[in-house]
Amino acid sequence: MTQVAVSVHTLKSADSRGGGGGGHNTTPNRAAHSEERSHARSTSADREDIRPVKPNHACWKVGSMTPSLVAFFLLGISSLATAAKFTQVYQWNELDFEWPTEESRAQALKNGTFKPGNIDPHFMAVYGSRIFLSLDNTFAGIPASLVSLPTSSASSAPPKLTPVPSWDIHGKEGDCDKIEKAKGIDVDSVGRLWLLDRGSFKCNIKLWTIDLSNNDQTKLIHHFPFHSLMHDLVVDETANGTFVYISRGGLLDEEHIVVFSLERNESWIVHTPGINVFCIALSALKDQEPRQLYLGEWSSNELHSINSVATLRDGTANTELIGKLTAHPYRILVDNHGTMLAAFFSVNYISSWNTSESFAEKRFHEVDVLNSGKSFTFALDQNGTLWMTVFDIVREPKYRLLKAAVGEKSFQATPELQVATVSGEVQSRKLMNSSVFFVFLLASAIL
């Protein structure tokens, strides 16, 4: 295990407009200033995912295969791995919002503030009878980036997206007192939805809470002293208070996470040298065992852990390399029984790992072909039901909402399905190979 001694940088809860709003006596770190300079150079560096425009097609020569390989290939394309019995809840060829009036929708379409083709779900949380989604709004045309759907509907038509908590709280880029760019979301035990708002070049990153049990009462509870490049969060409720752990990594090679304390209304940086954290997950809550924090990297397949989150409250991070995943993860989640799910950039499957056992990645769910940089979002509800969206930017239906009654059984993974290549070698089915992925990554950084 690699143990890292860390110095703590406490973050000032500054006014997002650059003033000296209420906060705590801290000094923003060097990286915050370098990030602002980079953001000024190119707003496209704010983009953290890859959106491919064409699927990757293989050229198959069946005649060159042995009969056994032909049979293996045919089996592979007709069977998809799944470790849970998913049922489809809704499907859409196009998503739309619940607009105040038809006139407001027509005006938004006309002036470009609403572009249905740009709707792309990135994060999910579930509470009660509602599913919450944060929508990527790197591209124009997303009038509200935090929305909800009902878990069920009596209508034969699929539901529309409802802005959360209301249309009024969503603003244009530069509206520092409104939700600008929703990112990671999580729901705590008392029904508060925690929202990471990525802000804009003008406005710092913000942290919101929405009380789902109290008419969606909304509070802007914290301003961070930097812009952009914060992605996901998890909420840790302890006897010593409520803490939020936030991933912050990307093209600028930030190597730290951010910790926020609700009771103290303070945030601070904990460095993770050599680990550019993009996705984040908490281990299952078990008696007498410290909770771990799992870290997925932005530019690597490596999966790491911090073996006790209690150390984060003291400003230290003792990290350990768990193993290497098959691709770059953008979303990880651990269920109540300790099984991790991972979704990856530009591939058509989700993997799992039983964290109580030695690291062994297995295929959990796979679809035939997908054509999106981030194909899946998923979350667990309070009853253990797994909810998942599947997004395909090219083929219809473009959006599907699925659920699986996992419950007390946790996730039971199946071995990875494989298909034969033209040369007879065996490889995992992926939408794009690594070289194509990095071409898009480089283009994203340059544009």
Coordinates of C-alpha atoms in Angstrom, one line a residue:
M1 CA 0.0 0.0 0.0
T2 CA 1.3 3.4 -0.9
Q3 CA 0.9 5.8 2.0
V4 CA 1.0 9.5 1.1
A5 CA 1.7 12.2 3.6
V6 CA -0.5 15.2 2.7
S7 CA -0.6 18.8 3.6
V8 CA -4.1 20.3 3.9
H9 CA -5.3 23.3 1.9
T10 CA -8.5 24.7 3.4
L11 CA -10.6 26.4 0.8
K12 CA -12.2 29.8 1.3
S13 CA -15.9 29.9 0.9
A14 CA -15.7 33.0 -1.3
D15 CA -18.4 34.9 -3.1
S16 CA -18.6 33.4 -6.6
R17 CA -18.3 36.8 -8.2
G18 CA -14.8 37.2 -6.8
G19 CA -15.9 39.2 -3.7
G20 CA -15.3 38.3 -0.1
G21 CA -18.5 36.7 0.9
G22 CA -19.0 34.7 4.0
G23 CA -16.5 31.9 4.5
H24 CA -13.5 30.7 6.5
N25 CA -10.0 32.0 6.7
T26 CA -8.3 30.0 4.0
T27 CA -6.1 30.4 1.0
P28 CA -7.1 29.0 -2.4
N29 CA -4.4 26.7 -3.8
R30 CA -2.1 27.3 -6.8
A31 CA -4.1 24.9 -9.0
A32 CA -7.2 27.0 -8.8
H33 CA -5.4 29.9 -10.4
S34 CA -3.8 27.8 -13.1
E35 CA -7.2 26.3 -13.8
E36 CA -8.8 29.8 -14.3
R37 CA -6.0 30.7 -16.8
S38 CA -6.6 27.5 -18.7
H39 CA -10.3 28.1 -18.7
A40 CA -9.9 31.5 -20.2
R41 CA -7.8 30.1 -23.0
S42 CA -10.3 27.5 -24.0
T43 CA -13.8 26.8 -22.7
S44 CA -13.7 23.5 -24.6
A45 CA -11.2 22.1 -22.0
D46 CA -14.2 22.1 -19.7
R47 CA -15.5 19.1 -21.6
E48 CA -14.7 15.9 -19.7
D49 CA -16.3 13.2 -21.9
I50 CA -15.9 12.1 -25.5
R51 CA -18.9 12.1 -27.8
P52 CA -18.1 10.0 -30.8
V53 CA -20.0 10.7 -34.0
K54 CA -19.6 7.3 -35.7
P55 CA -19.8 3.8 -34.4
N56 CA -16.7 1.6 -34.8
H57 CA -17.5 -1.2 -37.3
A58 CA -15.4 -4.4 -37.7
C59 CA -15.1 -6.2 -41.0
W60 CA -15.8 -9.9 -40.5
K61 CA -14.7 -12.7 -42.8
V62 CA -16.7 -15.7 -41.8
G63 CA -15.1 -17.9 -44.4
S64 CA -11.7 -17.5 -42.7
M65 CA -13.0 -18.8 -39.4
T66 CA -13.2 -22.3 -38.2
P67 CA -16.8 -23.7 -37.7
S68 CA -16.3 -23.4 -33.9
L69 CA -15.3 -19.7 -34.2
V70 CA -18.3 -19.0 -36.5
A71 CA -20.6 -20.6 -33.9
F72 CA -18.9 -18.6 -31.1
F73 CA -19.2 -15.4 -33.0
L74 CA -22.9 -15.9 -33.8
L75 CA -23.6 -16.7 -30.1
G76 CA -21.7 -13.6 -29.1
I77 CA -23.8 -11.2 -31.3
S78 CA -27.1 -12.8 -30.3
S79 CA -26.5 -12.9 -26.5
L80 CA -25.8 -10.0 -24.2
A81 CA -24.4 -10.3 -20.8
T82 CA -26.7 -9.3 -17.9
A83 CA -26.4 -10.2 -14.3
A84 CA -29.8 -8.8 -13.3
K85 CA -33.3 -9.1 -14.9
F86 CA -33.9 -5.6 -16.3
T87 CA -37.3 -4.4 -17.3
Q88 CA -37.9 -1.4 -19.5
V89 CA -39.8 1.4 -17.9
Y90 CA -39.7 4.1 -20.6
Q91 CA -38.2 4.7 -24.0
W92 CA -37.9 7.9 -26.0
N93 CA -36.7 8.9 -29.5
E94 CA -36.5 12.4 -28.2
L95 CA -36.6 13.9 -24.7
D96 CA -38.5 17.1 -24.0
F97 CA -39.3 19.3 -21.0
E98 CA -42.5 20.1 -19.2
W99 CA -42.7 23.7 -20.4
P100 CA -44.8 26.4 -18.7
T101 CA -46.5 27.1 -22.0
E102 CA -46.3 26.0 -25.6
E103 CA -45.2 29.6 -26.4
S104 CA -42.2 29.4 -24.1
R105 CA -41.1 26.1 -25.8
A106 CA -41.5 27.6 -29.3
Q107 CA -39.5 30.6 -28.3
A108 CA -36.7 28.4 -26.8
L109 CA -36.5 26.4 -30.0
K110 CA -36.4 29.5 -32.1
N111 CA -33.6 31.3 -30.1
G112 CA -31.6 28.1 -29.6
T113 CA -31.9 27.9 -25.8
F114 CA -33.6 24.5 -26.3
K115 CA -32.0 21.9 -28.6
P116 CA -33.6 18.5 -28.0
G117 CA -30.7 16.6 -29.8
N118 CA -28.2 17.8 -27.1
I119 CA -29.9 16.2 -24.1
D120 CA -27.5 13.8 -22.6
P121 CA -28.0 12.4 -19.0
H122 CA -24.8 12.1 -17.0
F123 CA -25.7 11.5 -13.3
M124 CA -28.6 9.9 -11.6
A125 CA -30.2 9.7 -8.1
V126 CA -33.5 8.2 -6.9
Y127 CA -35.7 9.1 -4.0
G128 CA -39.3 8.1 -3.4
S129 CA -41.2 8.2 -6.7
R130 CA -38.8 10.4 -8.5
I131 CA -35.7 9.8 -10.6
F132 CA -33.3 12.8 -10.7
L133 CA -31.0 13.3 -13.7
S134 CA -28.3 15.9 -14.3
L135 CA -27.9 16.7 -17.9
D136 CA -24.7 17.6 -19.7
N137 CA -24.9 21.1 -20.9
T138 CA -21.4 21.5 -22.4
F139 CA -23.3 22.2 -25.7
A140 CA -26.0 24.9 -26.0
G141 CA -29.6 24.1 -25.8
I142 CA -30.2 22.7 -22.3
P143 CA -32.5 25.2 -20.5
A144 CA -32.4 23.2 -17.2
S145 CA -29.6 20.8 -16.2
L146 CA -31.3 19.2 -13.2
V147 CA -34.5 17.4 -13.9
S148 CA -36.8 14.6 -12.6
L149 CA -38.9 11.8 -14.0
P150 CA -41.6 9.7 -12.2
T151 CA -40.6 6.1 -11.5
S152 CA -43.9 5.0 -13.0
S153 CA -46.7 6.6 -15.1
A154 CA -50.2 5.6 -16.0
S155 CA -49.9 7.3 -19.4
S156 CA -49.0 5.4 -22.5
A157 CA -46.7 8.2 -23.5
P158 CA -43.3 8.5 -21.9
P159 CA -43.0 11.3 -19.4
K160 CA -41.3 14.6 -20.0
L161 CA -38.4 16.1 -18.0
T162 CA -39.4 18.3 -15.0
P163 CA -36.9 21.0 -13.9
V164 CA -35.9 20.6 -10.3
P165 CA -36.8 22.4 -8.1
S166 CA -38.5 24.7 -10.7
W167 CA -37.8 26.6 -13.8
D168 CA -37.0 29.8 -11.8
I169 CA -33.9 28.4 -10.1
H170 CA -32.2 27.5 -13.4
G171 CA -30.3 30.3 -15.0
K172 CA -28.1 31.1 -18.0
E173 CA -24.3 30.8 -17.7
G174 CA -23.2 33.7 -15.5
D175 CA -26.3 33.6 -13.2
C176 CA -24.2 33.0 -10.1
D177 CA -27.2 32.6 -7.7
K178 CA -28.9 30.0 -9.9
I179 CA -28.1 26.5 -11.0
E180 CA -25.9 26.7 -14.0
K181 CA -24.3 23.3 -14.8
A182 CA -25.6 20.4 -12.7
K183 CA -23.0 17.6 -12.2
G184 CA -22.8 15.0 -9.5
I185 CA -25.9 14.3 -7.3
D186 CA -26.6 12.2 -4.3
V187 CA -29.4 11.7 -1.8
D188 CA -28.8 11.4 1.9
S189 CA -30.9 9.5 4.5
V190 CA -33.1 12.4 5.4
G191 CA -34.1 13.1 1.8
R192 CA -31.8 15.9 0.9
L193 CA -30.6 15.9 -2.7
W194 CA -27.0 17.2 -2.9
L195 CA -26.1 18.9 -6.1
L196 CA -22.7 19.9 -7.4
D197 CA -23.0 22.9 -9.7
R198 CA -20.0 23.4 -11.9
G199 CA -20.7 27.1 -12.4
S200 CA -19.1 29.0 -15.2
F201 CA -16.1 31.2 -16.1
K202 CA -17.8 34.0 -14.3
C203 CA -19.2 32.0 -11.3
N204 CA -17.4 29.6 -9.0
I205 CA -18.5 26.1 -8.4
K206 CA -21.4 25.8 -5.9
L207 CA -22.9 23.2 -3.7
W208 CA -26.7 23.0 -3.3
T209 CA -29.1 21.0 -1.2
I210 CA -32.8 20.4 -2.1
D211 CA -35.0 19.0 0.6
L212 CA -37.1 16.5 -1.2
S213 CA -39.2 15.8 1.9
N214 CA -40.0 19.5 2.4
N215 CA -41.5 20.8 -0.9
D216 CA -38.1 20.8 -2.6
Q217 CA -36.8 23.7 -0.4
T218 CA -33.5 24.7 -2.0
K219 CA -30.4 26.1 -0.3
L220 CA -27.1 27.3 -1.9
I221 CA -24.9 26.2 1.0
H222 CA -21.3 26.7 -0.3
H223 CA -19.2 28.4 -2.9
F224 CA -15.8 26.9 -3.8
P225 CA -12.9 29.2 -4.7
F226 CA -12.4 27.8 -8.2
H227 CA -14.1 27.2 -11.5
S228 CA -14.9 24.0 -13.3
L229 CA -13.4 20.5 -13.3
M230 CA -15.4 19.1 -10.4
H231 CA -17.4 16.1 -11.4
D232 CA -19.0 13.7 -8.9
L233 CA -19.8 13.6 -5.2
V234 CA -20.8 11.2 -2.4
V235 CA -22.3 12.1 0.9
D236 CA -21.0 10.5 4.1
E237 CA -23.2 10.7 7.2
T238 CA -21.2 10.0 10.4
A239 CA -21.5 10.5 14.1
N240 CA -19.1 13.4 13.7
G241 CA -21.2 15.2 11.1
T242 CA -22.0 15.1 7.4
F243 CA -19.2 15.2 4.9
V244 CA -19.2 15.4 1.1
Y245 CA -16.3 14.0 -0.9
I246 CA -15.9 15.5 -4.4
S247 CA -13.8 14.4 -7.4
R248 CA -11.8 17.1 -9.1
G249 CA -9.6 16.0 -12.1
G250 CA -9.3 16.3 -15.8
L251 CA -7.2 17.9 -18.5
L252 CA -5.3 20.0 -16.0
D253 CA -3.9 17.0 -14.1
E254 CA -5.3 18.0 -10.7
E255 CA -4.4 15.4 -8.2
H256 CA -6.6 15.9 -5.2
I257 CA -10.2 15.5 -4.0
V258 CA -12.2 18.1 -2.2
V259 CA -13.9 17.5 1.2
F260 CA -16.8 19.6 2.5
S261 CA -18.1 19.6 6.1
L262 CA -21.8 20.6 6.5
E263 CA -21.6 21.5 10.2
R264 CA -18.5 23.7 9.8
N265 CA -19.4 25.0 6.3
E266 CA -15.8 24.5 5.3
S267 CA -14.1 22.8 2.4
W268 CA -10.5 21.7 2.0
I269 CA -8.3 19.9 -0.5
V270 CA -6.7 16.5 0.2
H271 CA -4.0 15.7 -2.3
T272 CA -3.8 12.3 -4.0
P273 CA -0.3 12.4 -5.7
G274 CA -0.3 10.6 -9.0
I275 CA -4.1 10.1 -9.0
N276 CA -6.2 12.4 -11.2
V277 CA -9.6 11.6 -9.7
F278 CA -12.6 11.6 -12.0
C279 CA -15.2 9.2 -10.4
I280 CA -15.8 8.4 -6.8
A281 CA -17.7 5.9 -4.7
L282 CA -18.2 5.1 -1.0
S283 CA -17.9 1.5 0.3
A284 CA -20.9 -0.2 2.0
L285 CA -21.6 0.8 5.5
K286 CA -20.6 -2.1 7.8
D287 CA -20.4 -2.3 11.6
Q288 CA -16.9 -1.8 13.1
E289 CA -15.3 -1.3 9.7
P290 CA -14.1 2.0 8.4
R291 CA -15.6 3.1 5.1
Q292 CA -13.4 3.3 2.1
L293 CA -13.5 5.7 -0.8
Y294 CA -12.9 4.3 -4.2
L295 CA -11.3 6.5 -6.9
G296 CA -11.4 6.1 -10.6
E297 CA -8.9 8.0 -12.7
W298 CA -9.5 10.4 -15.6
S299 CA -6.7 9.3 -17.8
S300 CA -6.0 5.8 -16.6
N301 CA -7.7 2.4 -16.1
E302 CA -6.4 2.2 -12.5
L303 CA -8.8 1.9 -9.6
H304 CA -7.6 3.1 -6.2
S305 CA -9.0 3.3 -2.7
I306 CA -8.5 5.4 0.4
N307 CA -8.8 2.8 3.2
S308 CA -10.5 5.0 5.8
V309 CA -12.4 8.1 4.9
A310 CA -11.8 9.3 8.5
T311 CA -8.3 10.3 7.4
L312 CA -9.8 12.7 4.9
R313 CA -11.3 14.8 7.7
D314 CA -7.8 15.2 9.0
G315 CA -6.5 16.1 5.6
T316 CA -4.6 13.0 4.7
A317 CA -5.2 10.3 2.1
N318 CA -3.5 6.9 2.4
T319 CA -4.1 5.5 -1.1
E320 CA -3.9 1.9 -2.4
L321 CA -3.9 0.6 -6.0
I322 CA -6.7 -1.9 -6.3
G323 CA -6.2 -3.0 -9.9
K324 CA -6.7 -2.1 -13.5
L325 CA -10.1 -2.0 -15.1
T326 CA -10.7 -2.8 -18.7
A327 CA -11.4 0.8 -19.7
H328 CA -11.5 4.3 -18.3
P329 CA -14.4 4.7 -15.8
Y330 CA -16.6 7.7 -15.6
R331 CA -19.1 6.4 -13.0
I332 CA -18.7 3.9 -10.1
L333 CA -21.2 2.9 -7.5
V334 CA -21.0 0.4 -4.5
D335 CA -24.2 -1.2 -3.3
N336 CA -25.2 -2.1 0.3
H337 CA -23.6 -5.5 0.0
G338 CA -20.2 -4.3 -1.3
T339 CA -20.5 -4.9 -5.0
M340 CA -19.1 -2.2 -7.3
L341 CA -20.6 -1.2 -10.6
A342 CA -18.5 0.7 -13.2
A343 CA -19.4 2.4 -16.4
F344 CA -16.8 3.4 -18.9
F345 CA -16.1 6.0 -21.6
S346 CA -17.2 4.8 -25.1
V347 CA -17.9 1.2 -24.4
N348 CA -21.1 -0.8 -24.4
Y349 CA -21.0 -2.6 -21.1
I350 CA -21.0 -2.2 -17.3
S351 CA -18.6 -4.2 -15.1
S352 CA -18.9 -5.3 -11.5
W353 CA -16.5 -6.4 -8.7
N354 CA -17.3 -7.9 -5.3
T355 CA -15.2 -5.6 -3.1
S356 CA -15.1 -8.2 -0.3
E357 CA -13.0 -10.4 -2.6
S358 CA -9.7 -10.0 -4.5
F359 CA -10.1 -7.7 -7.4
A360 CA -11.7 -9.4 -10.4
E361 CA -13.7 -7.4 -12.9
K362 CA -16.7 -9.2 -14.3
R363 CA -19.3 -8.2 -17.0
F364 CA -22.5 -7.1 -15.4
H365 CA -24.6 -5.8 -18.3
E366 CA -23.9 -5.3 -22.0
V367 CA -25.9 -4.0 -24.9
D368 CA -25.4 -4.7 -28.5
V369 CA -23.9 -1.5 -29.9
L370 CA -23.9 2.0 -28.5
N371 CA -22.7 5.2 -30.0
S372 CA -22.1 7.6 -27.1
G373 CA -19.2 8.7 -25.0
K374 CA -21.2 8.1 -21.8
S375 CA -23.8 5.4 -22.5
F376 CA -25.1 4.7 -19.0
T377 CA -26.2 6.4 -15.9
F378 CA -27.3 4.4 -12.8
A379 CA -28.4 4.7 -9.2
L380 CA -30.0 2.6 -6.4
D381 CA -33.2 3.6 -4.6
Q382 CA -33.9 3.0 -1.0
N383 CA -35.4 -0.4 -1.7
G384 CA -32.3 -1.7 -3.5
T385 CA -33.8 -1.4 -7.0
L386 CA -31.2 -0.5 -9.6
W387 CA -32.3 2.2 -12.1
M388 CA -30.3 2.8 -15.3
T389 CA -30.6 4.9 -18.4
V390 CA -29.1 3.8 -21.7
F391 CA -28.3 6.5 -24.3
D392 CA -27.5 6.0 -28.0
I393 CA -26.9 9.2 -29.9
V394 CA -27.4 7.5 -33.3
R395 CA -30.0 4.8 -33.1
E396 CA -33.6 4.8 -31.9
P397 CA -34.8 4.6 -29.3
K398 CA -32.1 7.0 -28.3
Y399 CA -33.0 6.9 -24.6
R400 CA -34.2 4.0 -22.4
L401 CA -34.9 3.8 -18.7
L402 CA -34.5 0.3 -17.2
K403 CA -34.8 -1.1 -13.7
A404 CA -33.8 -4.3 -12.0
A405 CA -35.2 -5.5 -8.6
V406 CA -31.8 -6.3 -7.1
G407 CA -33.0 -5.9 -3.5
E408 CA -31.3 -8.0 -0.9
K409 CA -29.6 -10.2 -3.4
S410 CA -27.1 -7.5 -4.4
F411 CA -25.4 -7.7 -7.8
Q412 CA -24.6 -11.1 -9.1
A413 CA -22.1 -10.8 -12.0
T414 CA -21.7 -13.1 -15.0
P415 CA -18.4 -13.8 -16.7
E416 CA -17.4 -11.4 -19.5
L417 CA -18.8 -12.2 -22.9
Q418 CA -16.3 -12.2 -25.7
V419 CA -16.4 -12.3 -29.5
A420 CA -13.9 -13.4 -32.1
T421 CA -12.1 -10.9 -34.3
V422 CA -11.4 -11.6 -37.9
S423 CA -8.0 -13.1 -37.1
G424 CA -9.5 -15.5 -34.6
E425 CA -8.3 -13.6 -31.6
V426 CA -10.7 -13.0 -28.7
Q427 CA -11.4 -9.5 -27.4
S428 CA -14.0 -7.6 -25.5
R429 CA -16.7 -5.9 -27.5
K430 CA -16.1 -2.2 -27.3
L431 CA -17.6 0.8 -29.2
M432 CA -14.2 2.3 -29.8
N433 CA -10.7 1.1 -29.3
S434 CA -8.2 2.9 -27.1
S435 CA -6.4 4.7 -30.0
V436 CA -9.7 6.3 -31.2
F437 CA -10.6 7.3 -27.7
F438 CA -7.3 9.2 -27.2
V439 CA -7.7 10.9 -30.6
F440 CA -11.0 12.3 -29.4
L441 CA -9.4 13.1 -26.0
L442 CA -6.6 15.1 -27.7
A443 CA -9.1 16.9 -29.9
S444 CA -11.2 17.8 -26.9
A445 CA -8.2 19.3 -25.2
I446 CA -7.0 21.3 -28.3
L447 CA -10.3 22.7 -29.6

